[in-house]
Each structure stands twice: as structure tokens, then as C-alpha cells.
mmCIF file of C-alpha atoms in Angstrom:
data_model
loop_
_atom_site.group_PDB
_atom_site.id
_atom_site.type_symbol
_atom_site.label_atom_id
_atom_site.label_comp_id
_atom_site.label_asym_id
_atom_site.label_seq_id
_atom_site.Cartn_x
_atom_site.Cartn_y
_atom_site.Cartn_z
ATOM 1 C CA MET C 1 -8.841 -13.060 15.272
ATOM 2 C CA LEU C 2 -7.372 -10.022 13.638
ATOM 3 C CA GLN C 3 -6.315 -6.641 15.148
ATOM 4 C CA ILE C 4 -4.553 -4.129 12.899
ATOM 5 C CA ASN C 5 -4.035 -0.441 12.284
ATOM 6 C CA SER C 6 -7.077 0.222 10.265
ATOM 7 C CA ALA C 7 -5.516 2.964 8.232
ATOM 8 C CA LEU C 8 -3.246 0.457 6.532
ATOM 9 C CA VAL C 9 -6.300 -1.476 5.384
ATOM 10 C CA ALA C 10 -8.128 1.657 4.128
ATOM 11 C CA ILE C 11 -5.041 2.569 2.041
ATOM 12 C CA ALA C 12 -4.782 -0.891 0.686
ATOM 13 C CA ALA C 13 -8.344 -0.994 -0.371
ATOM 14 C CA GLU C 14 -7.653 1.904 -2.847
ATOM 15 C CA PHE C 15 -5.619 -0.529 -4.903
ATOM 16 C CA THR C 16 -8.051 -3.427 -5.373
ATOM 17 C CA GLY C 17 -9.667 -4.587 -8.596
ATOM 18 C CA LYS C 18 -13.194 -5.036 -9.503
ATOM 19 C CA TYR C 19 -13.110 -8.770 -10.067
ATOM 20 C CA ALA C 20 -11.756 -11.732 -8.414
ATOM 21 C CA PRO C 21 -9.218 -12.624 -7.292
ATOM 22 C CA TYR C 22 -8.084 -8.779 -7.193
ATOM 23 C CA GLN C 23 -11.101 -7.695 -5.101
ATOM 24 C CA ALA C 24 -9.650 -8.473 -1.709
ATOM 25 C CA VAL C 25 -7.179 -6.881 0.715
ATOM 26 C CA GLU C 26 -5.069 -9.757 1.950
ATOM 27 C CA ILE C 27 -3.816 -9.535 5.664
ATOM 28 C CA SER C 28 -1.456 -12.296 6.514
ATOM 29 C CA PRO C 29 0.697 -13.170 9.465
ATOM 30 C CA ALA C 30 4.416 -12.118 9.258
ATOM 31 C CA PRO C 31 7.085 -14.823 10.385
ATOM 32 C CA GLY C 32 8.501 -12.569 13.155
ATOM 33 C CA GLY C 33 5.152 -11.254 14.236
ATOM 34 C CA GLY C 34 2.859 -8.507 12.928
ATOM 35 C CA ALA C 35 1.013 -8.614 9.663
ATOM 36 C CA TYR C 36 1.517 -7.844 5.978
ATOM 37 C CA VAL C 37 -1.228 -5.939 4.228
ATOM 38 C CA SER C 38 -1.328 -6.468 0.396
ATOM 39 C CA SER C 39 -3.686 -5.604 -2.540
ATOM 40 C CA THR C 40 -3.285 -5.293 -6.269
ATOM 41 C CA ASP C 41 -5.450 -4.590 -9.365
ATOM 42 C CA LYS C 42 -4.493 -7.133 -11.975
ATOM 43 C CA GLY C 43 -0.835 -6.471 -11.266
ATOM 44 C CA LYS C 44 -1.048 -2.865 -12.662
ATOM 45 C CA ILE C 45 -0.587 -1.453 -9.276
ATOM 46 C CA ALA C 46 0.026 -2.921 -5.920
ATOM 47 C CA CYS C 47 0.139 -1.871 -2.392
ATOM 48 C CA LEU C 48 2.140 -3.453 0.305
ATOM 49 C CA ALA C 49 2.330 -2.479 4.088
ATOM 50 C CA PHE C 50 3.398 -3.808 7.394
ATOM 51 C CA ASP C 51 2.144 -3.514 10.862
ATOM 52 C CA ALA C 52 4.620 -4.743 13.450
ATOM 53 C CA SER C 53 2.064 -4.526 16.270
ATOM 54 C CA ALA C 54 -0.819 -6.351 14.530
ATOM 55 C CA THR C 55 -2.178 -9.588 15.778
ATOM 56 C CA VAL C 56 -3.447 -12.157 13.151
ATOM 57 C CA ASP C 57 -4.097 -15.827 13.631
ATOM 58 C CA GLU C 58 -4.509 -16.715 9.973
ATOM 59 C CA THR C 59 -4.693 -14.997 6.540
ATOM 60 C CA VAL C 60 -7.771 -12.865 5.953
ATOM 61 C CA LYS C 61 -8.889 -11.930 2.530
ATOM 62 C CA LEU C 62 -11.127 -8.949 3.357
ATOM 63 C CA LEU C 63 -13.622 -7.679 0.685
ATOM 64 C CA PRO C 64 -13.580 -3.938 1.102
ATOM 65 C CA ASP C 65 -16.998 -2.474 2.145
ATOM 66 C CA PRO C 66 -17.231 1.282 1.454
ATOM 67 C CA GLU C 67 -18.682 2.149 4.974
ATOM 68 C CA LEU C 68 -16.066 -0.023 6.570
ATOM 69 C CA ILE C 69 -13.201 1.504 4.737
ATOM 70 C CA LYS C 70 -14.566 4.994 5.497
ATOM 71 C CA SER C 71 -14.404 4.307 9.150
ATOM 72 C CA CYS C 72 -10.957 2.680 8.912
ATOM 73 C CA ARG C 73 -9.326 5.712 7.271
ATOM 74 C CA GLY C 74 -6.560 7.300 9.375
ATOM 75 C CA ILE C 75 -7.148 10.674 11.095
ATOM 76 C CA LYS C 76 -4.586 13.017 12.489
ATOM 77 C CA THR C 77 -6.366 13.477 15.896
ATOM 78 C CA ALA C 78 -6.754 9.785 16.879
ATOM 79 C CA GLU C 79 -5.599 6.222 16.236
ATOM 80 C CA ARG C 80 -7.888 3.564 14.762
ATOM 81 C CA GLN C 81 -7.804 -0.104 15.066
ATOM 82 C CA LEU C 82 -9.649 -2.742 13.091
ATOM 83 C CA THR C 83 -10.658 -5.927 14.815
ATOM 84 C CA VAL C 84 -11.978 -8.929 12.741
ATOM 85 C CA GLU C 85 -13.441 -12.178 14.126
ATOM 86 C CA GLY C 86 -15.267 -14.248 11.893
ATOM 87 C CA ASN C 87 -17.743 -12.078 9.751
ATOM 88 C CA ASN C 88 -17.747 -9.439 12.531
ATOM 89 C CA ALA C 89 -15.560 -6.372 12.405
ATOM 90 C CA VAL C 90 -15.214 -3.426 14.848
ATOM 91 C CA VAL C 91 -13.363 -0.195 14.118
ATOM 92 C CA THR C 92 -12.207 1.514 17.330
ATOM 93 C CA THR C 93 -11.143 5.172 17.362
ATOM 94 C CA PHE C 94 -8.923 5.990 20.211
ATOM 95 C CA ARG C 95 -8.897 9.589 21.323
ATOM 96 C CA LYS C 96 -6.929 11.247 24.134
ATOM 97 C CA THR C 97 -9.701 10.596 26.693
ATOM 98 C CA THR C 98 -12.444 8.738 24.907
ATOM 99 C CA SER C 99 -12.844 5.893 22.451
ATOM 100 C CA GLU C 100 -15.577 5.106 19.875
ATOM 101 C CA LYS C 101 -16.611 1.857 18.290
ATOM 102 C CA LYS C 102 -18.335 1.021 15.112
ATOM 103 C CA GLU C 103 -19.578 -2.497 14.364
ATOM 104 C CA PHE C 104 -19.827 -3.984 10.645
ATOM 105 C CA ILE C 105 -20.535 -7.291 9.000
ATOM 106 C CA VAL C 106 -17.643 -8.158 6.681
ATOM 107 C CA ASN C 107 -17.271 -10.640 3.781
ATOM 108 C CA GLN C 108 -14.009 -12.579 2.869
ATOM 109 C CA SER C 109 -13.053 -13.633 -0.504
ATOM 110 C CA ILE C 110 -12.918 -17.355 -1.338
ATOM 111 C CA SER C 111 -10.570 -16.826 -4.224
ATOM 112 C CA ASP C 112 -6.848 -17.389 -3.909
ATOM 113 C CA PHE C 113 -4.936 -14.244 -3.565
ATOM 114 C CA PRO C 114 -2.729 -13.383 -6.629
ATOM 115 C CA PRO C 115 0.983 -14.423 -6.241
ATOM 116 C CA LEU C 116 2.080 -10.880 -5.302
ATOM 117 C CA ALA C 117 4.988 -12.054 -2.987
ATOM 118 C CA SER C 118 6.518 -13.917 -5.974
ATOM 119 C CA ALA C 119 6.467 -10.719 -7.986
ATOM 120 C CA VAL C 120 7.887 -8.737 -5.269
ATOM 121 C CA LYS C 121 10.785 -11.252 -4.984
ATOM 122 C CA ALA C 122 11.483 -10.810 -8.721
ATOM 123 C CA CYS C 123 11.690 -7.087 -8.173
ATOM 124 C CA ILE C 124 14.071 -7.278 -5.343
ATOM 125 C CA ASP C 125 16.252 -9.751 -7.189
ATOM 126 C CA ARG C 126 16.426 -7.346 -10.047
ATOM 127 C CA TRP C 127 17.011 -4.246 -7.736
ATOM 128 C CA SER C 128 19.908 -6.223 -6.167
ATOM 129 C CA LEU C 129 21.615 -6.337 -9.550
ATOM 130 C CA GLU C 130 21.164 -2.700 -10.360
ATOM 131 C CA PRO C 131 24.282 -0.536 -9.991
ATOM 132 C CA GLU C 132 24.455 1.901 -7.107
ATOM 133 C CA VAL C 133 22.762 5.223 -7.661
ATOM 134 C CA SER C 134 23.405 8.530 -6.009
ATOM 135 C CA ALA C 135 22.239 8.953 -2.356
ATOM 136 C CA THR C 136 19.362 11.264 -3.150
ATOM 137 C CA ALA C 137 17.968 9.672 -6.396
ATOM 138 C CA GLY C 138 14.431 8.878 -6.151
ATOM 139 C CA ARG C 139 13.464 10.837 -2.993
ATOM 140 C CA TYR C 140 10.644 13.311 -3.667
ATOM 141 C CA GLU C 141 8.250 15.256 -1.619
ATOM 142 C CA SER C 142 4.933 13.576 -1.905
ATOM 143 C CA ARG C 143 2.784 16.760 -2.164
ATOM 144 C CA TYR C 144 4.614 17.847 -5.267
ATOM 145 C CA ILE C 145 4.110 14.378 -6.943
ATOM 146 C CA GLU C 146 0.353 14.615 -5.990
ATOM 147 C CA ARG C 147 0.138 18.012 -7.617
ATOM 148 C CA ALA C 148 1.762 16.808 -10.735
ATOM 149 C CA LEU C 149 -0.379 13.891 -11.201
ATOM 150 C CA ARG C 150 -3.495 15.893 -10.340
ATOM 151 C CA GLY C 151 -2.510 18.385 -12.811
ATOM 152 C CA LEU C 152 -2.118 15.729 -15.646
ATOM 153 C CA SER C 153 -5.155 13.773 -14.654
ATOM 154 C CA THR C 154 -7.252 15.981 -17.060
ATOM 155 C CA ALA C 155 -5.382 14.788 -19.985
ATOM 156 C CA GLU C 156 -6.882 11.674 -21.591
ATOM 157 C CA GLU C 157 -3.353 10.008 -21.974
ATOM 158 C CA SER C 158 -0.958 7.670 -19.967
ATOM 159 C CA VAL C 159 1.315 9.279 -17.520
ATOM 160 C CA VAL C 160 5.093 8.415 -17.781
ATOM 161 C CA LEU C 161 7.439 8.638 -14.766
ATOM 162 C CA SER C 162 11.150 8.586 -15.282
ATOM 163 C CA ALA C 163 13.790 9.269 -12.640
ATOM 164 C CA PHE C 164 17.167 10.782 -13.491
ATOM 165 C CA ASP C 165 19.859 9.597 -11.133
ATOM 166 C CA GLY C 166 20.499 12.490 -8.721
ATOM 167 C CA GLY C 167 18.168 14.674 -10.539
ATOM 168 C CA PRO C 168 14.431 15.428 -11.069
ATOM 169 C CA LEU C 169 11.654 12.983 -11.559
ATOM 170 C CA ARG C 170 10.303 13.637 -15.043
ATOM 171 C CA ILE C 171 6.420 13.155 -15.100
ATOM 172 C CA GLN C 172 4.880 13.703 -18.520
ATOM 173 C CA THR C 173 2.037 12.542 -20.751
ATOM 174 C CA ASP C 174 2.830 9.849 -23.127
ATOM 175 C CA GLN C 175 2.617 12.142 -26.161
ATOM 176 C CA GLY C 176 4.968 14.501 -24.402
ATOM 177 C CA HIS C 177 2.695 17.531 -24.664
ATOM 178 C CA VAL C 178 3.253 18.351 -20.923
ATOM 179 C CA VAL C 179 6.372 17.604 -18.891
ATOM 180 C CA ILE C 180 6.526 18.203 -15.067
ATOM 181 C CA LEU C 181 9.864 18.005 -13.107
ATOM 182 C CA VAL C 182 9.883 17.263 -9.407
ATOM 183 C CA MET C 183 13.096 18.014 -7.819
ATOM 184 C CA PRO C 184 14.569 15.455 -5.474
ATOM 185 C CA GLN C 185 15.022 16.022 -1.674
ATOM 186 C CA THR C 186 18.820 16.405 -1.565
ATOM 187 C CA ALA C 187 18.960 16.822 2.093
ATOM 188 C CA GLU C 188 17.781 13.284 2.863
ATOM 189 C CA LYS C 189 19.263 9.920 1.991
ATOM 190 C CA ILE C 190 17.278 7.137 0.242
ATOM 191 C CA PRO C 191 16.103 4.620 2.954
ATOM 192 C CA SER C 192 17.203 1.196 2.458
ATOM 193 C CA LEU C 193 14.771 -1.503 1.380
ATOM 194 C CA PRO C 194 12.551 -2.440 4.356
ATOM 195 C CA GLN C 195 13.453 -5.796 6.043
ATOM 196 C CA TRP C 196 9.635 -6.776 6.276
ATOM 197 C CA LEU C 197 9.412 -6.344 2.422
ATOM 198 C CA LYS C 198 12.269 -8.823 1.829
ATOM 199 C CA GLU C 199 10.592 -11.267 4.327
ATOM 200 C CA TYR C 200 7.487 -10.941 2.576
ATOM 201 C CA ALA C 201 8.970 -11.856 -0.739
ATOM 202 C CA HIS C 202 10.801 -14.775 0.851
ATOM 203 C CA SER C 203 7.387 -16.092 2.008
ATOM 204 C CA ALA C 204 6.656 -16.933 -1.689
ATOM 205 C CA THR C 205 9.659 -19.368 -1.514
ATOM 206 C CA CYS C 206 8.450 -20.942 1.682
ATOM 207 C CA LEU C 207 4.948 -21.499 0.219
ATOM 208 C CA ALA C 208 6.459 -23.079 -2.853
ATOM 209 C CA GLN C 209 8.228 -25.544 -0.767
#
């Protein structure tokens, strides 16, 4: 059986692909308890999350259903939990004084999930070799990045992101016709790499053995 913060599943569903083996959201048990949530679209983009309070008996490769994901999305006024047992799923919305349940039939992928953990491990190995950067490099307010990407979405070009150490994030079209600078949040330090992400990457080595 699986019980997890449904909002994490809804977020991960935004980064799945159209074809196997990229269609599924993988929810897998973490070694110290809790669960990893992961998805990727052919390796072009990937989403990784961790729910320390989740309960999962075995790895689930959930195929996102639009109605299920709609009910899973997080809301500010309540907490939501996804429970999956076999092909049956229940999304429970916990409000202050009441709760509401919606039932769904879910499907799981039979394809092997892409080796995302191995790719993350390679990234972490590379990050560990990079020189130290300033304390504020890379921390930006999400609403400004969202505005920048939304503004450039009308251009039929790729978007290039380049961070300057201690300075702004440069977001521009690949032709360089438009450049948007997002200034860093200098009052806050860069958080360290989450321990659960290192453990997720290490799981690739464990599986290989």
C-alpha cells in the first residue's frame, strides 16, 4: 500500500513524457523511511521529490490520469493525501473540521523506469568537484523566474539560462533578441544539497550491486 502527500505526485506528473518508459511517476521507498517521487521526459527535464512521512511497501510506477492529478494538486486551505492499493486510489482532502474522499481506478506502467538515480549521481559527483561559489549564487525568487519564462514563451526559440556567480540569472532567447536578468536573493544563503537526494543517487549503486 502507498500513502503519500498527493501534491508531490501532481507536481511530478507535470514532467512525464508521452511514451514509455517516460509516462509514469515513480514512487519508491527510501532506505530510511518515506518515499522518493520521480519523473522525467526523455531526460530533457526531471522532477525529484521526497516525502519523509510517506508509507510505501514497494515501488509504484503510476500512470497519471488527468482527473486523479487534478484532485491531487495541493491547495492552500487543506492537506491532501493519496492512497493507492492495487488499482484503487483514494485522494483524501483534510480540512480543519472535515475531510473529503474521491476514489479512482489507476493504472501502473509495466516498463522499467529510466535510470534517473544514476544520472543524479553523476550530477552530484560533478557538483562536488566544482569550486565553491558565493553564498548567494543561484538563489532567485520563483515568481520572477516564472514571469521571465512566461514572457519569453511567446518566442518560438529555445530559452537559455545562465547564472553569474553572486549576480543575476540571465534568461534569454537563443538568438539573444531578449535578455531578462533576475537578481539573486542576497539576504538568504544557498541551502545545502538535500541528504535525501544523495541517498536517492546512492540507490543506483545499490541496485547495480
